[in-house]
GROMACS .gro file of C-alpha atoms in nm:
model
  470
    1MET     CA    1   0.000   0.000   0.000
    2THR     CA    2   0.138   0.340  -0.103
    3PRO     CA    3   0.046   0.669   0.070
    4ASP     CA    4  -0.204   0.728  -0.211
    5ASP     CA    5  -0.356   0.384  -0.145
    6PHE     CA    6  -0.370   0.470   0.225
    7PHE     CA    7  -0.584   0.779   0.166
    8LYS     CA    8  -0.810   0.590  -0.076
    9TYR     CA    9  -0.856   0.318   0.184
   10ALA     CA   10  -0.932   0.575   0.454
   11LYS     CA   11  -1.187   0.751   0.231
   12GLU     CA   12  -1.359   0.425   0.135
   13ASN     CA   13  -1.404   0.347   0.503
   14GLY     CA   14  -1.517   0.698   0.599
   15ALA     CA   15  -1.221   0.760   0.829
   16THR     CA   16  -1.210   1.104   0.984
   17MET     CA   17  -0.915   1.033   1.215
   18VAL     CA   18  -0.574   0.864   1.190
   19ASP     CA   19  -0.437   0.674   1.490
   20LEU     CA   20  -0.057   0.646   1.481
   21LYS     CA   21   0.079   0.352   1.680
   22PHE     CA   22   0.433   0.248   1.772
   23THR     CA   23   0.587   0.006   2.020
   24ASP     CA   24   0.799   0.093   2.323
   25LEU     CA   25   1.103  -0.112   2.419
   26LEU     CA   26   0.907  -0.351   2.640
   27GLY     CA   27   0.639  -0.423   2.380
   28THR     CA   28   0.345  -0.196   2.460
   29TRP     CA   29   0.169   0.011   2.194
   30GLN     CA   30   0.176   0.389   2.226
   31HIS     CA   31  -0.051   0.607   2.014
   32CYS     CA   32  -0.145   0.957   1.906
   33THR     CA   33  -0.449   1.052   1.698
   34PHE     CA   34  -0.475   1.314   1.421
   35PRO     CA   35  -0.761   1.454   1.211
   36ILE     CA   36  -0.705   1.292   0.873
   37GLU     CA   37  -0.705   1.626   0.689
   38THR     CA   38  -0.381   1.718   0.870
   39TRP     CA   39  -0.198   1.439   0.685
   40ASP     CA   40  -0.082   1.423   0.325
   41GLU     CA   41   0.164   1.214   0.125
   42GLY     CA   42   0.451   1.409   0.276
   43THR     CA   43   0.362   1.280   0.622
   44PHE     CA   44   0.478   0.934   0.516
   45LYS     CA   45   0.821   1.073   0.424
   46GLU     CA   46   0.873   1.332   0.695
   47GLY     CA   47   0.686   1.158   0.975
   48VAL     CA   48   0.543   1.330   1.282
   49GLY     CA   49   0.738   1.453   1.580
   50PHE     CA   50   0.685   1.350   1.942
   51ASP     CA   51   0.855   1.354   2.280
   52GLY     CA   52   1.039   1.027   2.334
   53SER     CA   53   1.160   1.100   2.687
   54SER     CA   54   0.860   0.937   2.856
   55VAL     CA   55   0.864   0.620   2.644
   56ARG     CA   56   1.002   0.327   2.845
   57GLY     CA   57   1.362   0.247   2.763
   58TRP     CA   58   1.404   0.531   2.514
   59GLN     CA   59   1.573   0.870   2.503
   60ALA     CA   60   1.681   1.091   2.790
   61ILE     CA   61   1.507   1.427   2.823
   62ASN     CA   62   1.801   1.618   2.675
   63VAL     CA   63   1.767   1.428   2.343
   64SER     CA   64   1.396   1.360   2.355
   65ASP     CA   65   1.277   1.477   2.011
   66MET     CA   66   1.184   1.178   1.796
   67VAL     CA   67   1.002   1.122   1.466
   68ALA     CA   68   0.741   0.853   1.395
   69ARG     CA   69   0.727   0.764   1.026
   70PRO     CA   70   0.402   0.580   0.938
   71ASP     CA   71   0.417   0.264   0.728
   72PRO     CA   72   0.117   0.284   0.490
   73SER     CA   73   0.119  -0.093   0.435
   74THR     CA   74   0.001  -0.142   0.795
   75ALA     CA   75  -0.325   0.052   0.754
   76ALA     CA   76  -0.635  -0.099   0.914
   77MET     CA   77  -0.958   0.040   1.053
   78ASP     CA   78  -0.939   0.044   1.432
   79PRO     CA   79  -1.244  -0.149   1.561
   80PHE     CA   80  -1.269   0.025   1.901
   81PHE     CA   81  -1.314   0.397   1.835
   82ALA     CA   82  -1.657   0.555   1.810
   83GLU     CA   83  -1.543   0.776   1.521
   84PRO     CA   84  -1.417   0.590   1.208
   85THR     CA   85  -1.040   0.584   1.257
   86VAL     CA   86  -0.771   0.437   1.036
   87SER     CA   87  -0.477   0.294   1.230
   88VAL     CA   88  -0.120   0.286   1.101
   89ILE     CA   89   0.199   0.151   1.261
   90ALA     CA   90   0.508   0.372   1.259
   91ASP     CA   91   0.883   0.323   1.249
   92ILE     CA   92   1.089   0.555   1.469
   93VAL     CA   93   1.354   0.785   1.324
   94ASP     CA   94   1.620   1.005   1.483
   95PRO     CA   95   1.535   1.360   1.368
   96GLU     CA   96   1.896   1.478   1.340
   97SER     CA   97   2.058   1.186   1.162
   98GLY     CA   98   1.747   1.078   0.973
   99GLU     CA   99   1.841   0.718   1.056
  100ASP     CA  100   1.618   0.449   1.206
  101TYR     CA  101   1.627   0.456   1.583
  102SER     CA  102   1.826   0.161   1.716
  103ARG     CA  103   1.596   0.107   2.016
  104ASP     CA  104   1.280   0.088   1.804
  105PRO     CA  105   1.174  -0.279   1.834
  106ARG     CA  106   1.014  -0.277   1.488
  107HIS     CA  107   1.345  -0.163   1.340
  108VAL     CA  108   1.513  -0.468   1.497
  109ALA     CA  109   1.261  -0.702   1.333
  110ARG     CA  110   1.308  -0.531   0.996
  111LYS     CA  111   1.687  -0.569   1.027
  112ALA     CA  112   1.655  -0.935   1.126
  113SER     CA  113   1.449  -1.003   0.813
  114GLU     CA  114   1.698  -0.814   0.598
  115TYR     CA  115   1.990  -1.002   0.755
  116LEU     CA  116   1.820  -1.332   0.673
  117ASN     CA  117   1.786  -1.229   0.308
  118LYS     CA  118   2.147  -1.113   0.284
  119SER     CA  119   2.272  -1.436   0.439
  120GLY     CA  120   2.154  -1.634   0.136
  121ILE     CA  121   2.032  -1.908   0.369
  122ALA     CA  122   1.664  -1.826   0.324
  123ASP     CA  123   1.444  -1.540   0.216
  124VAL     CA  124   1.163  -1.567   0.469
  125CYS     CA  125   1.123  -1.677   0.830
  126TYR     CA  126   0.770  -1.785   0.909
  127VAL     CA  127   0.652  -1.742   1.267
  128GLY     CA  128   0.343  -1.898   1.423
  129PRO     CA  129   0.293  -1.816   1.793
  130GLU     CA  130   0.032  -1.971   2.023
  131PRO     CA  131  -0.034  -1.702   2.286
  132GLU     CA  132  -0.224  -1.800   2.599
  133PHE     CA  133  -0.395  -1.556   2.837
  134PHE     CA  134  -0.639  -1.535   3.128
  135ILE     CA  135  -0.980  -1.367   3.124
  136PHE     CA  136  -1.069  -1.245   3.474
  137ASP     CA  137  -1.372  -1.067   3.621
  138GLU     CA  138  -1.170  -0.860   3.864
  139ILE     CA  139  -0.810  -0.793   3.959
  140ARG     CA  140  -0.702  -0.591   4.261
  141TYR     CA  141  -0.344  -0.532   4.371
  142GLU     CA  142  -0.141  -0.290   4.580
  143GLN     CA  143   0.219  -0.245   4.686
  144THR     CA  144   0.295   0.010   4.956
  145GLN     CA  145   0.538   0.033   5.246
  146ASN     CA  146   0.297  -0.143   5.482
  147ARG     CA  147   0.088  -0.354   5.248
  148GLY     CA  148   0.136  -0.580   4.950
  149TYR     CA  149  -0.126  -0.805   4.799
  150TYR     CA  150  -0.317  -0.913   4.493
  151GLU     CA  151  -0.658  -1.069   4.454
  152ILE     CA  152  -0.797  -1.232   4.140
  153ASP     CA  153  -1.156  -1.330   4.080
  154SER     CA  154  -1.324  -1.511   3.796
  155VAL     CA  155  -1.670  -1.655   3.744
  156GLU     CA  156  -1.484  -1.965   3.620
  157GLY     CA  157  -1.250  -1.984   3.919
  158ALA     CA  158  -1.240  -2.326   4.086
  159TRP     CA  159  -1.217  -2.142   4.418
  160ASN     CA  160  -1.575  -2.015   4.365
  161THR     CA  161  -1.761  -2.347   4.375
  162ALA     CA  162  -1.904  -2.253   4.717
  163ARG     CA  163  -1.970  -1.883   4.649
  164ILE     CA  164  -2.328  -1.759   4.682
  165GLU     CA  165  -2.417  -1.666   4.324
  166GLU     CA  166  -2.797  -1.704   4.345
  167PRO     CA  167  -2.772  -1.958   4.196
  168ASN     CA  168  -2.423  -2.104   4.178
  169LEU     CA  169  -2.454  -2.353   3.891
  170GLY     CA  170  -2.118  -2.514   3.958
  171TYR     CA  171  -1.982  -2.506   3.603
  172LYS     CA  172  -1.626  -2.408   3.689
  173PRO     CA  173  -1.316  -2.575   3.541
  174SER     CA  174  -1.109  -2.735   3.816
  175PHE     CA  175  -0.746  -2.648   3.870
  176LYS     CA  176  -0.563  -2.783   3.563
  177GLY     CA  177  -0.903  -2.901   3.434
  178GLY     CA  178  -0.978  -2.646   3.164
  179TYR     CA  179  -0.849  -2.831   2.856
  180PHE     CA  180  -1.094  -2.820   2.690
  181PRO     CA  181  -1.453  -2.895   2.788
  182VAL     CA  182  -1.757  -2.772   2.597
  183SER     CA  183  -2.009  -2.528   2.739
  184PRO     CA  184  -2.151  -2.476   2.993
  185THR     CA  185  -1.815  -2.537   3.164
  186ASP     CA  186  -1.644  -2.329   2.895
  187THR     CA  187  -1.826  -2.000   2.950
  188TYR     CA  188  -1.604  -1.792   2.721
  189HIS     CA  189  -1.666  -1.947   2.381
  190ASP     CA  190  -1.868  -1.654   2.248
  191LEU     CA  191  -1.625  -1.398   2.390
  192ARG     CA  192  -1.328  -1.566   2.221
  193THR     CA  193  -1.525  -1.587   1.896
  194GLU     CA  194  -1.586  -1.212   1.911
  195MET     CA  195  -1.213  -1.161   1.962
  196VAL     CA  196  -1.145  -1.372   1.653
  197LEU     CA  197  -1.399  -1.180   1.444
  198GLN     CA  198  -1.237  -0.850   1.539
  199MET     CA  199  -0.895  -0.992   1.448
  200GLN     CA  200  -1.026  -1.093   1.108
  201LYS     CA  201  -1.139  -0.735   1.047
  202VAL     CA  202  -0.776  -0.616   1.064
  203GLY     CA  203  -0.650  -0.898   0.842
  204ILE     CA  204  -0.535  -1.156   1.097
  205VAL     CA  205  -0.592  -1.518   0.991
  206VAL     CA  206  -0.691  -1.723   1.295
  207GLU     CA  207  -0.660  -2.101   1.293
  208ALA     CA  208  -0.843  -2.189   1.616
  209HIS     CA  209  -0.949  -2.077   1.962
  210HIS     CA  210  -1.018  -2.282   2.273
  211HIS     CA  211  -1.018  -2.290   2.651
  212GLU     CA  212  -0.680  -2.371   2.801
  213VAL     CA  213  -0.580  -2.592   3.093
  214GLY     CA  214  -0.605  -2.336   3.373
  215THR     CA  215  -0.913  -2.254   3.574
  216GLY     CA  216  -1.027  -1.893   3.596
  217GLY     CA  217  -1.070  -1.837   3.222
  218GLN     CA  218  -0.741  -1.939   3.061
  219ALA     CA  219  -0.767  -1.921   2.681
  220GLU     CA  220  -0.568  -1.963   2.362
  221ILE     CA  221  -0.616  -1.814   2.016
  222ASP     CA  222  -0.380  -1.934   1.742
  223MET     CA  223  -0.283  -1.722   1.443
  224LYS     CA  224  -0.174  -1.868   1.111
  225TYR     CA  225   0.199  -1.833   1.050
  226GLU     CA  226   0.323  -1.517   0.878
  227PRO     CA  227   0.663  -1.364   0.790
  228LEU     CA  228   0.847  -1.241   1.099
  229LEU     CA  229   0.777  -0.867   1.072
  230ASP     CA  230   0.414  -0.920   0.975
  231MET     CA  231   0.360  -1.153   1.269
  232ALA     CA  232   0.524  -0.909   1.510
  233ASP     CA  233   0.281  -0.640   1.389
  234GLN     CA  234  -0.008  -0.884   1.422
  235PHE     CA  235   0.093  -0.978   1.775
  236MET     CA  236   0.049  -0.613   1.876
  237TRP     CA  237  -0.301  -0.613   1.722
  238PHE     CA  238  -0.368  -0.948   1.894
  239LYS     CA  239  -0.308  -0.813   2.244
  240TYR     CA  240  -0.488  -0.487   2.171
  241ILE     CA  241  -0.799  -0.659   2.037
  242ILE     CA  242  -0.822  -0.920   2.311
  243LYS     CA  243  -0.793  -0.664   2.590
  244ASN     CA  244  -1.045  -0.426   2.437
  245VAL     CA  245  -1.306  -0.693   2.355
  246ALA     CA  246  -1.275  -0.821   2.712
  247LYS     CA  247  -1.316  -0.469   2.852
  248ASP     CA  248  -1.626  -0.413   2.639
  249HIS     CA  249  -1.777  -0.714   2.818
  250GLY     CA  250  -1.675  -0.605   3.167
  251LYS     CA  251  -1.383  -0.850   3.175
  252THR     CA  252  -1.009  -0.799   3.209
  253VAL     CA  253  -0.730  -0.992   3.033
  254THR     CA  254  -0.374  -1.052   3.145
  255PHE     CA  255  -0.080  -1.191   2.949
  256MET     CA  256   0.116  -1.244   3.271
  257PRO     CA  257   0.279  -1.587   3.243
  258LYS     CA  258   0.183  -1.704   3.595
  259PRO     CA  259  -0.104  -1.518   3.762
  260ILE     CA  260  -0.258  -1.817   3.946
  261PHE     CA  261  -0.074  -2.022   4.209
  262GLU     CA  262  -0.069  -2.399   4.159
  263ASP     CA  263  -0.223  -2.390   3.812
  264ASN     CA  264  -0.084  -2.376   3.461
  265GLY     CA  265   0.081  -2.059   3.344
  266SER     CA  266   0.040  -1.890   3.008
  267GLY     CA  267   0.305  -1.969   2.751
  268MET     CA  268   0.349  -1.874   2.390
  269HIS     CA  269   0.480  -2.178   2.205
  270THR     CA  270   0.641  -2.031   1.894
  271HIS     CA  271   0.670  -2.220   1.566
  272MET     CA  272   0.955  -2.119   1.333
  273SER     CA  273   1.057  -2.229   0.984
  274LEU     CA  274   1.280  -2.100   0.705
  275TRP     CA  275   1.183  -2.092   0.337
  276LYS     CA  276   1.357  -1.992   0.015
  277ASN     CA  277   1.204  -1.924  -0.327
  278GLY     CA  278   0.871  -2.052  -0.200
  279GLU     CA  279   1.013  -2.385  -0.080
  280PRO     CA  280   1.042  -2.508   0.282
  281LEU     CA  281   1.395  -2.572   0.406
  282PHE     CA  282   1.333  -2.764   0.728
  283ALA     CA  283   1.201  -3.093   0.585
  284GLY     CA  284   1.447  -3.379   0.533
  285ASP     CA  285   1.543  -3.732   0.627
  286GLY     CA  286   1.706  -3.658   0.963
  287TYR     CA  287   1.567  -3.690   1.314
  288ALA     CA  288   1.188  -3.627   1.321
  289GLY     CA  289   1.191  -3.570   0.946
  290LEU     CA  290   1.412  -3.263   0.971
  291SER     CA  291   1.677  -3.139   0.730
  292GLU     CA  292   2.036  -3.089   0.835
  293MET     CA  293   1.972  -2.714   0.824
  294ALA     CA  294   1.681  -2.748   1.066
  295LEU     CA  295   1.888  -2.956   1.309
  296HIS     CA  296   2.164  -2.695   1.303
  297ALA     CA  297   1.903  -2.423   1.358
  298ILE     CA  298   1.785  -2.611   1.666
  299GLY     CA  299   2.147  -2.647   1.777
  300GLY     CA  300   2.189  -2.270   1.760
  301LEU     CA  301   1.867  -2.206   1.947
  302LEU     CA  302   1.955  -2.450   2.225
  303THR     CA  303   2.308  -2.309   2.252
  304HIS     CA  304   2.183  -1.953   2.291
  305ALA     CA  305   1.848  -2.028   2.458
  306ARG     CA  306   1.942  -1.890   2.799
  307ALA     CA  307   2.029  -1.554   2.641
  308VAL     CA  308   1.728  -1.560   2.407
  309LEU     CA  309   1.502  -1.605   2.709
  310ALA     CA  310   1.597  -1.257   2.831
  311PHE     CA  311   1.368  -1.148   2.546
  312ALA     CA  312   1.139  -1.453   2.519
  313ALA     CA  313   1.060  -1.493   2.892
  314PRO     CA  314   1.134  -1.134   2.984
  315THR     CA  315   0.965  -1.079   3.321
  316ALA     CA  316   1.029  -1.186   3.679
  317ASN     CA  317   0.689  -1.356   3.666
  318SER     CA  318   0.804  -1.561   3.364
  319TYR     CA  319   1.015  -1.775   3.595
  320ARG     CA  320   0.717  -1.865   3.814
  321ARG     CA  321   0.614  -2.064   3.506
  322LEU     CA  322   0.954  -2.205   3.407
  323VAL     CA  323   1.002  -2.422   3.715
  324PRO     CA  324   1.148  -2.776   3.697
  325GLY     CA  325   0.914  -3.059   3.792
  326TYR     CA  326   0.590  -2.891   3.686
  327GLU     CA  327   0.569  -2.998   3.321
  328ALA     CA  328   0.726  -2.669   3.218
  329PRO     CA  329   0.960  -2.679   2.914
  330VAL     CA  330   1.276  -2.617   3.119
  331ASN     CA  331   1.499  -2.882   2.958
  332LEU     CA  332   1.717  -2.733   2.685
  333ALA     CA  333   1.688  -3.025   2.446
  334MET     CA  334   1.483  -3.121   2.141
  335SER     CA  335   1.220  -3.389   2.113
  336LYS     CA  336   0.965  -3.518   1.865
  337ARG     CA  337   0.675  -3.532   2.109
  338ASN     CA  338   0.797  -3.460   2.461
  339ARG     CA  339   0.640  -3.133   2.575
  340SER     CA  340   0.885  -3.092   2.863
  341ALA     CA  341   1.165  -3.035   2.609
  342SER     CA  342   1.224  -2.672   2.516
  343VAL     CA  343   1.223  -2.746   2.141
  344ARG     CA  344   0.957  -2.980   2.005
  345ILE     CA  345   0.919  -3.097   1.646
  346PRO     CA  346   0.544  -3.134   1.578
  347MET     CA  347   0.461  -3.470   1.420
  348TYR     CA  348   0.096  -3.417   1.324
  349THR     CA  349   0.171  -3.436   0.952
  350GLN     CA  350   0.451  -3.538   0.717
  351ASN     CA  351   0.381  -3.250   0.476
  352PRO     CA  352   0.720  -3.082   0.411
  353LYS     CA  353   0.554  -2.741   0.423
  354ALA     CA  354   0.447  -2.807   0.781
  355LYS     CA  355   0.791  -2.911   0.904
  356ARG     CA  356   0.903  -2.665   1.169
  357LEU     CA  357   1.043  -2.633   1.516
  358GLU     CA  358   0.838  -2.525   1.817
  359PHE     CA  359   1.019  -2.327   2.087
  360ARG     CA  360   0.811  -2.385   2.400
  361CYS     CA  361   0.982  -2.158   2.655
  362PRO     CA  362   0.852  -1.814   2.545
  363ASP     CA  363   0.553  -1.645   2.702
  364PRO     CA  364   0.317  -1.370   2.586
  365SER     CA  365   0.466  -1.099   2.807
  366SER     CA  366   0.732  -1.075   2.535
  367ASN     CA  367   0.790  -0.798   2.283
  368GLY     CA  368   0.733  -0.997   1.963
  369TYR     CA  369   0.963  -0.780   1.751
  370LEU     CA  370   1.258  -0.855   1.978
  371MET     CA  371   1.168  -1.213   2.069
  372PHE     CA  372   1.108  -1.341   1.716
  373SER     CA  373   1.425  -1.167   1.598
  374ALA     CA  374   1.636  -1.316   1.878
  375ILE     CA  375   1.511  -1.668   1.802
  376LEU     CA  376   1.586  -1.619   1.431
  377MET     CA  377   1.938  -1.491   1.501
  378ALA     CA  378   2.010  -1.791   1.726
  379MET     CA  379   1.886  -2.027   1.453
  380LEU     CA  380   2.100  -1.857   1.189
  381ASP     CA  381   2.407  -1.878   1.412
  382GLY     CA  382   2.345  -2.252   1.447
  383ILE     CA  383   2.315  -2.293   1.069
  384GLU     CA  384   2.622  -2.082   0.993
  385ASN     CA  385   2.834  -2.268   1.250
  386ARG     CA  386   2.676  -2.611   1.198
  387ILE     CA  387   2.595  -2.650   1.567
  388ASP     CA  388   2.490  -3.000   1.674
  389PRO     CA  389   2.163  -2.998   1.871
  390GLY     CA  390   2.268  -3.298   2.080
  391GLU     CA  391   2.067  -3.605   2.165
  392PRO     CA  392   1.687  -3.576   2.175
  393LEU     CA  393   1.500  -3.596   2.504
  394ASP     CA  394   1.234  -3.848   2.406
  395ARG     CA  395   1.185  -4.010   2.745
  396ASP     CA  396   0.923  -3.928   3.007
  397ILE     CA  397   1.108  -3.696   3.246
  398TYR     CA  398   0.916  -3.842   3.541
  399GLU     CA  399   1.082  -4.178   3.471
  400MET     CA  400   1.433  -4.025   3.466
  401THR     CA  401   1.665  -4.000   3.764
  402LYS     CA  402   1.793  -3.665   3.890
  403GLU     CA  403   2.139  -3.761   3.766
  404GLU     CA  404   2.001  -3.823   3.416
  405LEU     CA  405   1.809  -3.497   3.413
  406ASP     CA  406   2.112  -3.302   3.537
  407LEU     CA  407   2.290  -3.394   3.212
  408THR     CA  408   2.049  -3.164   3.025
  409GLU     CA  409   2.103  -2.791   3.062
  410LYS     CA  410   1.807  -2.599   3.205
  411THR     CA  411   1.644  -2.267   3.143
  412PRO     CA  412   1.744  -1.982   3.378
  413ALA     CA  413   1.603  -1.997   3.728
  414ASP     CA  414   1.503  -1.631   3.729
  415LEU     CA  415   1.512  -1.312   3.523
  416GLU     CA  416   1.848  -1.201   3.660
  417GLU     CA  417   2.007  -1.527   3.544
  418ALA     CA  418   1.860  -1.475   3.196
  419LEU     CA  419   1.991  -1.119   3.184
  420ASP     CA  420   2.336  -1.242   3.292
  421ALA     CA  421   2.325  -1.497   3.011
  422LEU     CA  422   2.238  -1.221   2.764
  423ALA     CA  423   2.524  -1.006   2.890
  424ASP     CA  424   2.767  -1.296   2.843
  425ASP     CA  425   2.628  -1.426   2.512
  426HIS     CA  426   2.499  -1.173   2.260
  427ALA     CA  427   2.750  -1.169   1.972
  428PHE     CA  428   2.502  -1.378   1.769
  429LEU     CA  429   2.246  -1.100   1.809
  430THR     CA  430   2.469  -0.814   1.696
  431LYS     CA  431   2.564  -0.975   1.364
  432GLY     CA  432   2.465  -0.743   1.083
  433ASP     CA  433   2.388  -0.482   1.351
  434VAL     CA  434   2.045  -0.646   1.397
  435PHE     CA  435   2.057  -0.584   1.772
  436SER     CA  436   2.276  -0.293   1.876
  437ASP     CA  437   2.495  -0.314   2.184
  438ASP     CA  438   2.311  -0.005   2.306
  439LEU     CA  439   1.971  -0.176   2.287
  440ILE     CA  440   2.098  -0.489   2.462
  441GLN     CA  441   2.259  -0.292   2.745
  442THR     CA  442   1.953  -0.068   2.778
  443TRP     CA  443   1.734  -0.378   2.802
  444ILE     CA  444   1.955  -0.531   3.072
  445ASP     CA  445   1.978  -0.208   3.271
  446TYR     CA  446   1.604  -0.139   3.252
  447LYS     CA  447   1.509  -0.490   3.357
  448MET     CA  448   1.759  -0.496   3.644
  449GLU     CA  449   1.654  -0.156   3.777
  450ASN     CA  450   1.277  -0.197   3.739
  451GLU     CA  451   1.201  -0.570   3.755
  452VAL     CA  452   1.484  -0.753   3.933
  453LEU     CA  453   1.584  -0.518   4.216
  454PRO     CA  454   1.241  -0.384   4.333
  455PRO     CA  455   1.096  -0.728   4.424
  456ARG     CA  456   1.418  -0.809   4.603
  457LEU     CA  457   1.367  -0.509   4.832
  458ARG     CA  458   1.009  -0.598   4.928
  459PRO     CA  459   0.889  -0.858   5.178
  460HIS     CA  460   0.680  -1.123   5.006
  461PRO     CA  461   0.336  -1.205   5.157
  462HIS     CA  462   0.435  -1.570   5.187
  463GLU     CA  463   0.728  -1.471   5.408
  464PHE     CA  464   0.481  -1.353   5.674
  465PHE     CA  465   0.318  -1.695   5.656
  466LEU     CA  466   0.657  -1.859   5.703
  467TYR     CA  467   0.837  -1.634   5.949
  468TYR     CA  468   0.615  -1.384   6.133
  469ASP     CA  469   0.576  -1.591   6.450
  470ASN     CA  470   0.933  -1.725   6.457
   0.00000   0.00000   0.00000
């Protein structure tokens, strides 16, 4: 879509406003809205100025002027504004140099795709994520000097089987019992369908939706695979649509990986494959029907997984999900069908076009632009250096001894460990200047200052249970 196409599209849909969206470092959309008559074709070349000093992880106040340059190919009618509004995603530009801003996550994804093309290995990386999330009726939380708590409630919560609901009909998925009963136990079918219909309006192809394992309204909506940058853009729409549809129904959605104690967390199993000239490159006659290239890609991903997880499991809460012994994919090994392995090769079909790897560690708190790019760069490093993925983990982990399990490297135990791994192992990310050293260090510093150190300073509610009367 050219700028001229953009204005034709806006006119055809009666748009009176333009909503400009871009993504901060952590993966949250920011926006500013303009009357459409204030834009012309020059806007797509010159961009629009804004103050970047208040955007998380971006410029200091003394160099705060930034430019957002809209990408006309991303135009879509926003489904949530009362006035017809055309939405467009922007790339961020430094106003003095005129160059793309190195901390703009979308710029990283664009560079990763360009690096793949220049490598000659492939010309497209397809990404198919499976984001999970919880739909709650209420969330309350507070953190002060003398009080710290959270409280979740859901009409589907297993803890509400005895609540006076006049009448309480009892249709509530049990803990770990939500996969995946029909209604009336699944009360959110129609809500998820509405989410899907809104996604289709902005061009997202959805493959399926269903209730997930957790009680309290855990859900999953799967998008069809798309090229890396397109999928990263779609993932932003995905979160935006789900949250707004839920709000319209008096519900609230969280993409926190582990909001409920002693129940399944929300992951985002991410399927990746490389193609060239319209042909898949991961099918072959090796283990699980993989090509040598695919096995080397897995080798690279496993080698760099602990660093990749600084972007793919990027919150302190992520490591409440990635805990050994709870069916979490903490074992850094590959497997055909073992879901406790971090890399699984789906075996549903032998179609070469469906041959892919599934990285099971990521969660939906991630910034898709950075996460997808980091996974791709690890895969490419494995291909370029012919890294062996090691022996597959095809056994039931509950039948293995501790000594046997200790032979397999594990995911980081917490966010700080993941950030340390990123600090020690990031040369694969900076190839082709895809990730800049500045972005990586900014990411580490921000996460340490805002997400690692603050919880360390605060007493945890469970500590009062353990120690108050000692």
